[in-house]
Coordinates of C-alpha atoms in Angstrom, one line a residue:
M1 CA 44.8 23.7 2.0
S2 CA 41.2 23.9 0.8
G3 CA 40.3 26.7 3.1
R4 CA 37.1 24.9 4.2
V5 CA 36.1 25.2 7.8
P6 CA 36.4 21.8 9.5
V7 CA 33.0 20.1 9.6
R8 CA 33.0 19.8 13.4
S9 CA 32.9 23.6 13.7
R10 CA 29.9 23.9 11.4
S11 CA 26.4 24.2 12.8
A12 CA 22.9 23.4 11.6
V13 CA 19.3 24.4 12.6
V14 CA 16.5 22.0 11.7
V15 CA 13.1 23.6 11.9
G16 CA 10.5 21.0 12.5
G17 CA 10.5 18.0 14.8
G18 CA 8.4 15.6 12.7
L19 CA 9.9 12.5 11.0
A20 CA 11.7 14.5 8.3
G21 CA 13.3 16.8 10.9
L22 CA 14.3 14.0 13.2
T23 CA 16.0 12.2 10.3
A24 CA 17.8 15.3 9.1
A25 CA 19.0 16.2 12.6
L26 CA 20.4 12.8 13.4
R27 CA 22.1 12.5 10.0
L28 CA 23.7 15.9 10.3
S29 CA 24.9 15.2 13.8
E30 CA 26.4 11.9 12.7
A31 CA 28.5 13.9 10.2
G32 CA 29.9 16.1 12.9
L33 CA 27.7 19.2 12.7
R34 CA 26.4 20.9 15.9
V35 CA 22.6 20.6 15.4
T36 CA 19.7 22.4 17.0
L37 CA 16.3 21.0 16.4
L38 CA 13.3 23.4 16.8
E39 CA 9.7 22.2 17.3
T40 CA 6.7 24.5 17.8
R41 CA 4.7 21.9 19.7
P42 CA 5.6 20.5 23.1
R43 CA 6.4 17.1 21.5
L44 CA 8.2 15.5 18.6
G45 CA 6.7 13.3 15.9
G46 CA 4.8 15.8 13.7
L47 CA 1.4 14.5 12.7
A48 CA 2.1 11.0 14.1
F49 CA 1.8 11.6 17.8
S50 CA -0.1 10.5 21.0
F51 CA -1.9 12.4 23.7
R52 CA -3.7 11.6 27.0
R53 CA -7.4 11.5 27.4
G54 CA -8.3 10.5 30.9
E55 CA -6.8 7.1 31.4
L56 CA -6.3 6.5 27.7
T57 CA -3.2 7.1 25.6
V58 CA -4.6 8.1 22.3
D59 CA -2.8 8.2 18.9
N60 CA -4.1 11.1 16.9
G61 CA -4.7 8.7 14.0
Q62 CA -3.9 5.1 13.0
H63 CA -0.5 5.2 11.2
V64 CA 0.7 2.1 9.5
F65 CA 3.7 1.3 7.3
L66 CA 4.6 -1.5 4.8
R67 CA 7.6 -3.7 4.7
C68 CA 8.7 -1.8 1.6
C69 CA 9.0 1.4 3.8
T70 CA 12.7 0.8 4.3
A71 CA 13.6 4.4 5.2
Y72 CA 11.0 4.6 8.0
R73 CA 12.0 1.1 9.3
G74 CA 15.6 2.3 9.2
L75 CA 14.7 5.3 11.4
I76 CA 12.9 3.1 13.8
E77 CA 16.0 0.9 14.2
R78 CA 18.1 4.0 14.5
L79 CA 15.9 5.1 17.4
G80 CA 16.4 1.7 19.1
A81 CA 12.6 1.1 18.8
G82 CA 12.6 -1.9 16.6
G83 CA 11.0 -3.9 19.3
Q84 CA 8.1 -1.4 19.5
V85 CA 6.8 -2.2 16.1
A86 CA 5.5 -5.3 14.4
I87 CA 5.0 -6.4 10.8
Q88 CA 2.6 -9.0 9.6
P89 CA 4.3 -12.3 8.6
R90 CA 2.3 -12.0 5.3
L91 CA -0.2 -9.4 4.1
D92 CA -3.7 -10.2 5.4
V93 CA -6.5 -7.6 5.2
P94 CA -10.0 -8.6 6.2
V95 CA -12.5 -6.8 4.0
L96 CA -16.1 -6.7 5.3
S97 CA -19.4 -5.7 3.6
V98 CA -23.0 -6.0 4.6
E99 CA -25.7 -6.3 1.9
H100 CA -29.4 -7.0 2.8
G101 CA -28.4 -7.9 6.3
R102 CA -25.9 -10.5 5.0
H103 CA -22.2 -10.2 6.1
R104 CA -19.6 -11.0 3.6
L105 CA -16.0 -11.3 4.7
G106 CA -13.2 -11.4 2.1
R107 CA -9.4 -11.3 2.6
L108 CA -6.6 -9.7 0.6
R109 CA -3.6 -11.8 1.5
R110 CA -0.5 -13.1 -0.1
A111 CA 0.9 -16.5 -0.5
A112 CA 4.6 -17.5 -0.6
L113 CA 4.8 -17.2 -4.3
P114 CA 6.6 -14.8 -6.7
V115 CA 4.9 -11.6 -8.0
P116 CA 2.2 -11.5 -9.3
L117 CA 1.1 -15.0 -8.3
H118 CA 1.4 -14.1 -4.6
L119 CA -2.0 -12.5 -4.7
A120 CA -3.7 -14.9 -7.2
A121 CA -5.3 -17.3 -4.8
S122 CA -6.7 -14.4 -2.7
L123 CA -8.1 -12.6 -5.7
A124 CA -9.7 -15.8 -7.0
T125 CA -11.8 -16.2 -3.8
Y126 CA -12.3 -12.5 -3.1
P127 CA -16.1 -12.3 -2.6
H128 CA -16.4 -8.6 -3.3
L129 CA -15.6 -9.0 -7.0
S130 CA -17.5 -10.9 -9.6
A131 CA -15.6 -13.4 -11.8
L132 CA -15.4 -10.8 -14.6
G133 CA -14.3 -8.2 -12.0
R134 CA -11.4 -10.4 -11.0
L135 CA -10.3 -10.7 -14.6
R136 CA -10.6 -6.9 -14.9
V137 CA -8.3 -6.4 -11.9
V138 CA -5.7 -8.8 -13.4
R139 CA -5.8 -6.8 -16.6
G140 CA -5.3 -3.6 -14.7
A141 CA -2.4 -5.0 -12.6
L142 CA -0.6 -6.2 -15.7
A143 CA -0.9 -2.8 -17.3
L144 CA 0.4 -1.1 -14.1
Q145 CA 3.4 -3.3 -14.2
R146 CA 4.3 -2.0 -17.6
L147 CA 4.2 1.7 -16.6
D148 CA 7.5 3.5 -16.3
L149 CA 7.5 5.5 -13.0
A150 CA 10.1 7.8 -14.5
D151 CA 7.7 9.0 -17.2
P152 CA 6.7 12.6 -16.3
A153 CA 3.5 12.3 -18.4
L154 CA 2.0 10.0 -15.7
D155 CA 1.6 13.0 -13.4
G156 CA -0.8 14.7 -15.8
T157 CA -3.3 11.9 -15.8
S158 CA -5.8 10.9 -13.1
F159 CA -5.6 7.4 -11.8
G160 CA -9.4 7.0 -12.3
D161 CA -9.2 7.9 -16.0
W162 CA -6.3 5.5 -16.5
L163 CA -8.2 2.7 -14.7
R164 CA -11.3 3.1 -16.8
A165 CA -9.1 3.2 -20.0
H166 CA -7.7 -0.2 -18.9
G167 CA -10.9 -2.1 -18.3
Q168 CA -11.7 -1.1 -14.8
N169 CA -15.2 -0.1 -13.7
A170 CA -17.1 1.0 -10.5
E171 CA -17.0 -2.5 -9.1
T172 CA -13.2 -3.0 -9.3
I173 CA -12.4 0.6 -8.3
D174 CA -14.6 0.4 -5.2
A175 CA -13.6 -3.1 -4.1
L176 CA -9.9 -2.9 -4.7
W177 CA -8.3 0.2 -6.2
D178 CA -9.9 2.7 -4.0
L179 CA -9.9 0.4 -1.0
V180 CA -6.1 0.5 -1.0
G181 CA -5.7 3.9 -2.7
I182 CA -7.8 6.0 -0.4
A183 CA -5.9 4.8 2.7
T184 CA -2.4 5.3 1.1
L185 CA -3.0 8.4 -1.0
N186 CA -5.8 10.2 0.9
A187 CA -7.8 10.7 -2.2
R188 CA -10.1 8.8 -4.5
A189 CA -8.9 7.5 -7.9
D190 CA -10.3 10.3 -9.9
Q191 CA -8.5 12.9 -7.7
V192 CA -5.1 11.2 -7.7
S193 CA -2.1 11.6 -10.0
L194 CA -1.4 8.4 -11.9
A195 CA 2.3 8.9 -11.1
L196 CA 1.6 8.6 -7.3
A197 CA -0.9 5.8 -7.6
A198 CA 1.3 3.8 -9.9
M199 CA 4.2 4.2 -7.5
V200 CA 2.1 3.0 -4.5
F201 CA 0.7 -0.1 -6.3
K202 CA 3.9 -1.0 -8.2
T203 CA 6.0 -0.7 -5.1
G204 CA 3.6 -2.1 -2.5
L205 CA 1.8 -4.8 -4.4
L206 CA 3.8 -5.6 -7.6
S207 CA 7.5 -5.4 -6.7
D208 CA 8.4 -8.0 -4.0
P209 CA 6.0 -10.5 -2.5
G210 CA 6.5 -9.2 1.0
A211 CA 6.5 -5.5 0.1
S212 CA 2.9 -5.0 1.2
D213 CA 3.0 -6.7 4.6
I214 CA 1.5 -4.2 7.0
G215 CA 3.4 -2.8 10.0
F216 CA 2.1 -1.2 13.2
A217 CA 3.5 0.5 16.3
A218 CA 2.9 -2.0 19.1
V219 CA 3.0 1.0 21.6
P220 CA 1.5 4.5 21.4
L221 CA 3.2 6.5 18.7
G222 CA 4.5 9.0 21.2
A223 CA 6.6 6.3 22.8
V224 CA 8.5 5.9 19.5
H225 CA 8.3 9.3 17.8
H226 CA 8.8 11.4 20.9
D227 CA 10.2 9.3 23.8
A228 CA 12.6 7.2 21.8
A229 CA 13.5 10.0 19.4
L230 CA 14.2 12.5 22.2
A231 CA 16.5 10.0 23.9
E232 CA 18.4 9.2 20.7
L233 CA 18.7 12.9 19.9
A234 CA 20.2 13.5 23.3
R235 CA 22.7 10.7 22.7
A236 CA 23.6 12.3 19.4
E237 CA 24.2 15.6 21.1
V238 CA 21.4 17.3 19.2
K239 CA 20.0 20.3 21.1
V240 CA 16.2 20.1 21.1
L241 CA 14.0 23.1 21.7
L242 CA 10.3 22.4 22.1
R243 CA 7.7 25.1 22.1
A244 CA 10.1 27.0 19.9
K245 CA 8.6 28.7 16.9
A246 CA 10.8 30.0 14.1
V247 CA 9.3 33.2 12.7
E248 CA 12.0 34.7 10.5
L249 CA 14.9 33.5 8.4
K250 CA 17.6 35.7 7.0
T251 CA 20.9 35.0 5.2
I252 CA 23.9 37.2 5.7
T253 CA 27.2 37.2 3.9
T254 CA 30.4 36.8 5.9
E255 CA 34.0 36.2 5.1
G256 CA 33.5 32.5 5.8
G257 CA 30.5 32.3 3.5
P258 CA 26.8 32.7 3.9
Q259 CA 25.3 32.4 7.4
H260 CA 21.7 31.9 8.2
V261 CA 20.0 33.6 11.1
V262 CA 16.8 32.1 12.5
R263 CA 14.7 34.3 14.8
L264 CA 12.4 32.6 17.3
E265 CA 9.1 33.9 18.5
S266 CA 10.8 34.5 21.8
G267 CA 13.2 36.9 20.1
E268 CA 16.2 34.5 20.4
L269 CA 18.5 34.5 17.4
L270 CA 20.2 31.3 16.2
T271 CA 23.0 31.5 13.6
A272 CA 23.9 28.4 11.5
D273 CA 25.8 27.3 8.4
V274 CA 22.9 25.0 7.5
V275 CA 19.2 25.4 7.9
V276 CA 16.7 22.6 7.1
L277 CA 13.1 23.7 6.9
A278 CA 11.4 20.5 7.8
G279 CA 7.9 21.7 8.8
A280 CA 4.6 21.7 7.0
Q281 CA 4.5 23.2 3.5
D282 CA 2.8 26.4 4.6
A283 CA 5.3 26.9 7.5
A284 CA 8.2 26.3 5.2
A285 CA 6.8 28.7 2.6
A286 CA 6.4 31.4 5.2
L287 CA 10.1 31.2 6.1
L288 CA 11.6 30.9 2.6
P289 CA 13.4 33.9 1.3
A290 CA 12.0 35.3 -2.0
D291 CA 13.0 33.3 -5.1
A292 CA 14.7 30.6 -3.1
I293 CA 13.2 27.9 -5.3
D294 CA 11.9 27.8 -8.9
G295 CA 8.1 28.3 -9.0
Q296 CA 8.0 29.5 -5.4
H297 CA 4.9 31.6 -6.1
R298 CA 3.1 28.3 -6.9
L299 CA 3.7 26.6 -3.6
A300 CA 0.2 27.6 -2.4
E301 CA -1.2 25.6 -5.3
L302 CA 0.0 22.4 -3.6
G303 CA -3.2 21.9 -1.6
T304 CA -3.9 19.9 1.4
A305 CA -6.2 17.0 2.2
P306 CA -7.8 16.1 5.6
I307 CA -8.0 12.9 7.6
L308 CA -10.7 12.3 10.2
N309 CA -10.3 9.8 13.0
V310 CA -13.3 8.5 15.0
H311 CA -12.6 7.0 18.4
V312 CA -15.2 4.7 20.1
V313 CA -14.8 3.0 23.5
Y314 CA -17.3 0.2 24.2
D315 CA -18.0 -1.5 27.5
R316 CA -17.3 -4.9 25.9
Q317 CA -15.5 -6.6 23.0
V318 CA -17.3 -6.1 19.7
L319 CA -14.4 -6.9 17.3
R320 CA -12.3 -10.0 17.4
R321 CA -9.8 -8.9 14.7
P322 CA -6.9 -6.5 15.0
F323 CA -8.4 -4.5 12.1
F324 CA -10.6 -4.6 9.0
A325 CA -11.6 -2.6 6.0
A326 CA -15.2 -2.0 5.1
L327 CA -16.9 -1.7 1.7
G328 CA -20.3 -0.2 1.0
S329 CA -20.1 1.9 4.1
P330 CA -19.0 5.3 5.2
V331 CA -16.7 3.4 7.6
Q332 CA -13.3 2.8 5.9
W333 CA -10.8 1.1 8.2
V334 CA -11.3 0.1 11.8
F335 CA -8.5 -0.8 14.2
D336 CA -8.5 -2.3 17.7
R337 CA -6.6 0.1 20.0
T338 CA -7.4 -1.5 23.3
A339 CA -4.0 -2.8 24.2
H340 CA -2.1 0.2 22.8
S341 CA -4.1 2.8 24.7
G342 CA -3.9 1.2 28.2
L343 CA -7.7 0.5 28.2
A344 CA -7.1 -3.2 28.8
Q345 CA -5.4 -2.4 32.1
S346 CA -7.7 0.4 33.3
R347 CA -11.0 -1.2 32.2
P348 CA -10.7 -5.0 31.6
G349 CA -13.2 -6.3 29.1
A350 CA -13.8 -2.9 27.4
Q351 CA -12.7 -2.3 23.8
Y352 CA -11.4 0.8 22.0
L353 CA -11.9 1.1 18.3
A354 CA -10.4 3.7 16.0
L355 CA -11.8 4.5 12.6
S356 CA -9.4 6.0 10.1
Q357 CA -11.3 8.0 7.5
S358 CA -9.3 9.4 4.6
A359 CA -10.4 11.7 1.8
V360 CA -13.4 13.1 3.8
T361 CA -13.4 16.8 2.9
D362 CA -17.1 16.8 3.3
E363 CA -17.0 15.5 6.9
I364 CA -13.9 17.1 8.5
E365 CA -15.9 20.0 10.0
L366 CA -19.0 18.1 11.0
P367 CA -20.0 18.4 14.7
V368 CA -19.2 15.5 16.9
A369 CA -22.9 14.8 17.5
E370 CA -23.5 14.5 13.8
L371 CA -20.5 12.2 13.4
R372 CA -21.7 10.1 16.3
A373 CA -25.1 9.7 14.6
R374 CA -23.4 8.8 11.4
Y375 CA -20.8 6.2 12.5
L376 CA -22.3 4.4 15.6
P377 CA -25.2 2.9 13.6
E378 CA -22.7 1.9 10.8
L379 CA -20.5 0.1 13.4
E380 CA -23.6 -1.7 14.7
R381 CA -24.5 -2.7 11.1
L382 CA -21.0 -4.0 10.5
L383 CA -20.4 -5.5 13.9
P384 CA -23.5 -7.1 15.4
A385 CA -21.9 -7.4 18.8
A386 CA -21.9 -3.6 19.0
R387 CA -25.7 -3.5 19.0
G388 CA -26.1 -4.3 22.7
A389 CA -22.9 -2.6 23.8
E390 CA -22.7 0.6 25.8
V391 CA -20.6 3.4 24.3
L392 CA -18.4 4.6 27.1
D393 CA -16.7 7.4 25.1
F394 CA -16.9 8.8 21.6
F395 CA -14.6 11.5 20.3
V396 CA -12.8 12.6 17.1
T397 CA -9.4 13.9 16.1
R398 CA -9.2 16.0 13.0
E399 CA -6.1 16.5 10.9
R400 CA -7.3 19.2 8.5
T401 CA -4.0 19.4 6.6
A402 CA -2.9 15.8 7.1
T403 CA -1.3 15.4 3.7
F404 CA -0.7 17.4 0.5
D405 CA -3.3 17.0 -2.2
P406 CA -2.1 14.3 -4.5
A407 CA -4.0 15.6 -7.5
P408 CA -2.8 15.3 -11.1
G409 CA -0.1 17.9 -11.8
T410 CA 1.2 17.7 -8.2
A411 CA 4.8 16.7 -9.2
A412 CA 5.6 20.1 -10.7
L413 CA 4.7 21.8 -7.4
R414 CA 6.8 19.7 -5.1
P415 CA 10.2 21.2 -4.6
H416 CA 13.5 19.3 -4.2
A417 CA 15.6 19.5 -1.1
R418 CA 18.1 22.0 -2.5
T419 CA 17.2 25.6 -2.8
K420 CA 19.0 28.4 -4.6
V421 CA 20.4 29.7 -1.2
P422 CA 23.5 27.8 -0.2
G423 CA 23.0 25.9 3.0
L424 CA 19.2 26.2 3.0
L425 CA 17.4 23.0 2.4
L426 CA 13.8 21.7 2.4
A427 CA 12.4 18.5 3.9
G428 CA 8.9 17.1 4.5
S429 CA 6.6 14.5 2.9
W430 CA 5.4 17.3 0.6
T431 CA 8.7 17.7 -1.1
A432 CA 9.8 15.8 -4.2
T433 CA 10.4 12.4 -2.8
G434 CA 8.5 10.5 -5.4
W435 CA 6.3 9.1 -2.6
P436 CA 2.9 10.1 -1.4
A437 CA 2.5 11.9 1.9
T438 CA 3.5 9.0 4.2
M439 CA 5.9 8.5 7.1
E440 CA 8.2 6.8 4.6
G441 CA 8.2 9.9 2.3
A442 CA 8.9 12.2 5.3
V443 CA 12.0 10.1 6.4
R444 CA 13.3 9.9 2.8
S445 CA 13.0 13.7 2.5
G446 CA 15.1 14.1 5.7
H447 CA 17.8 12.0 4.3
A448 CA 17.8 13.9 1.0
A449 CA 18.0 17.3 2.8
A450 CA 20.8 16.2 5.1
D451 CA 22.8 14.7 2.3
A452 CA 22.4 17.8 0.1
A453 CA 23.5 20.0 3.0
L454 CA 26.6 17.8 3.7
A455 CA 27.6 17.8 0.1
Q456 CA 27.5 21.6 0.1
T457 CA 29.6 21.9 3.2
G458 CA 32.2 19.5 1.9
A459 CA 31.4 16.9 4.5
R460 CA 31.6 13.2 3.9
V461 CA 28.1 12.0 3.1
P462 CA 27.5 8.5 4.7
V463 CA 27.2 5.8 2.1
D464 CA 23.6 5.0 1.4
R465 CA 22.9 1.3 1.0
G466 CA 20.7 2.0 -1.9
D467 CA 17.4 0.9 -0.3
G468 CA 16.6 4.2 1.5
R469 CA 17.3 2.8 5.0
W470 CA 19.7 4.3 7.5
P471 CA 23.3 4.0 6.2
R472 CA 25.6 1.7 8.3

């Protein structure tokens, strides 16, 4: 006899109901643990959620994923929500600029050809780059392909410095590298670790022809990350406590091994064999026992970066595309949210646009009136149909700590799932997933934490298929 407690008698508490916590809770439950999931907010989903504003259902921000985000797609299938998301048949990004009153529309789209030829035709006709600029981009892409993502030295270099050292200039950085990088990394090239940038571009654009195809939720995010998740957690017999804040974590020694005691703000105590801290980096740091991880005193150095979302409702249609990216404008990415929000039913003919603005530290605290004065004229400049339209509503949502700061040197600050305390694990997009702060990274961290916990308890870890998606 091994003397191990049967897995079915073991318990787990997962602190945090974002995508990392949802993943960890479901995986632990599937392995036979009794799981309690705690979430401070009144809803699940973390920073990818919806709320009501009058007759509108509003996503706090526009969250997209790529076909290469296999872990996130696996979670969506696990939640039974595969029919609530859609992925482009082929990458197709309209890119709009206005110079001297003249509109130029380019497209970044792929053909049914192997890498890197899948983007060649699109690049050859991309109007936002000169002929020399296109050759520079090819040179940069070929150099990126040669990088070894396992090389730790990459994290000490900024992406901007590397780009300039490999023939890139302001034209190519603005028109391509930052166009993609700001949206995926939440920082400009000069502020981004080469390791993270190379991972994004090699995985998304230079691995498989279809890797970069863009996916969206076809319904409000809350319908997937809260409604579908809550139903699936119930089926998995996970106990979910909303509006439940963990304020203290202690570990005690018993004859059967270490036990963790989580104290809630209400005073309730929860005892568990396994605890997964799956909240934001500051929340996890506040609960970690002293010296639980190497370099714990440096966690505060892992900074944060904001994302601003600007929401505009017009009395008529002003955009005839699902989305576009803008160049030479403070506007970055614009998405049509009319159908998703319910506006099409409540006010036929009106249109709701959402602007996703990343790496905007200088704007995140600006008053709404100032943001309105900044962005409405820009939308009119980019979209002539907006010039005669009435603005029915204008509001903003601010995620001040939307992501960790992906600066050079970040890798050394991101902890792994295992801590020095048996049965205490970390999860979250800010942990050492190798990915930037994305929904994909969050889900992968949930898998890593659950698998590490199961290995420590002696439970059978479900076989991973090797692509990061939910094991079958």
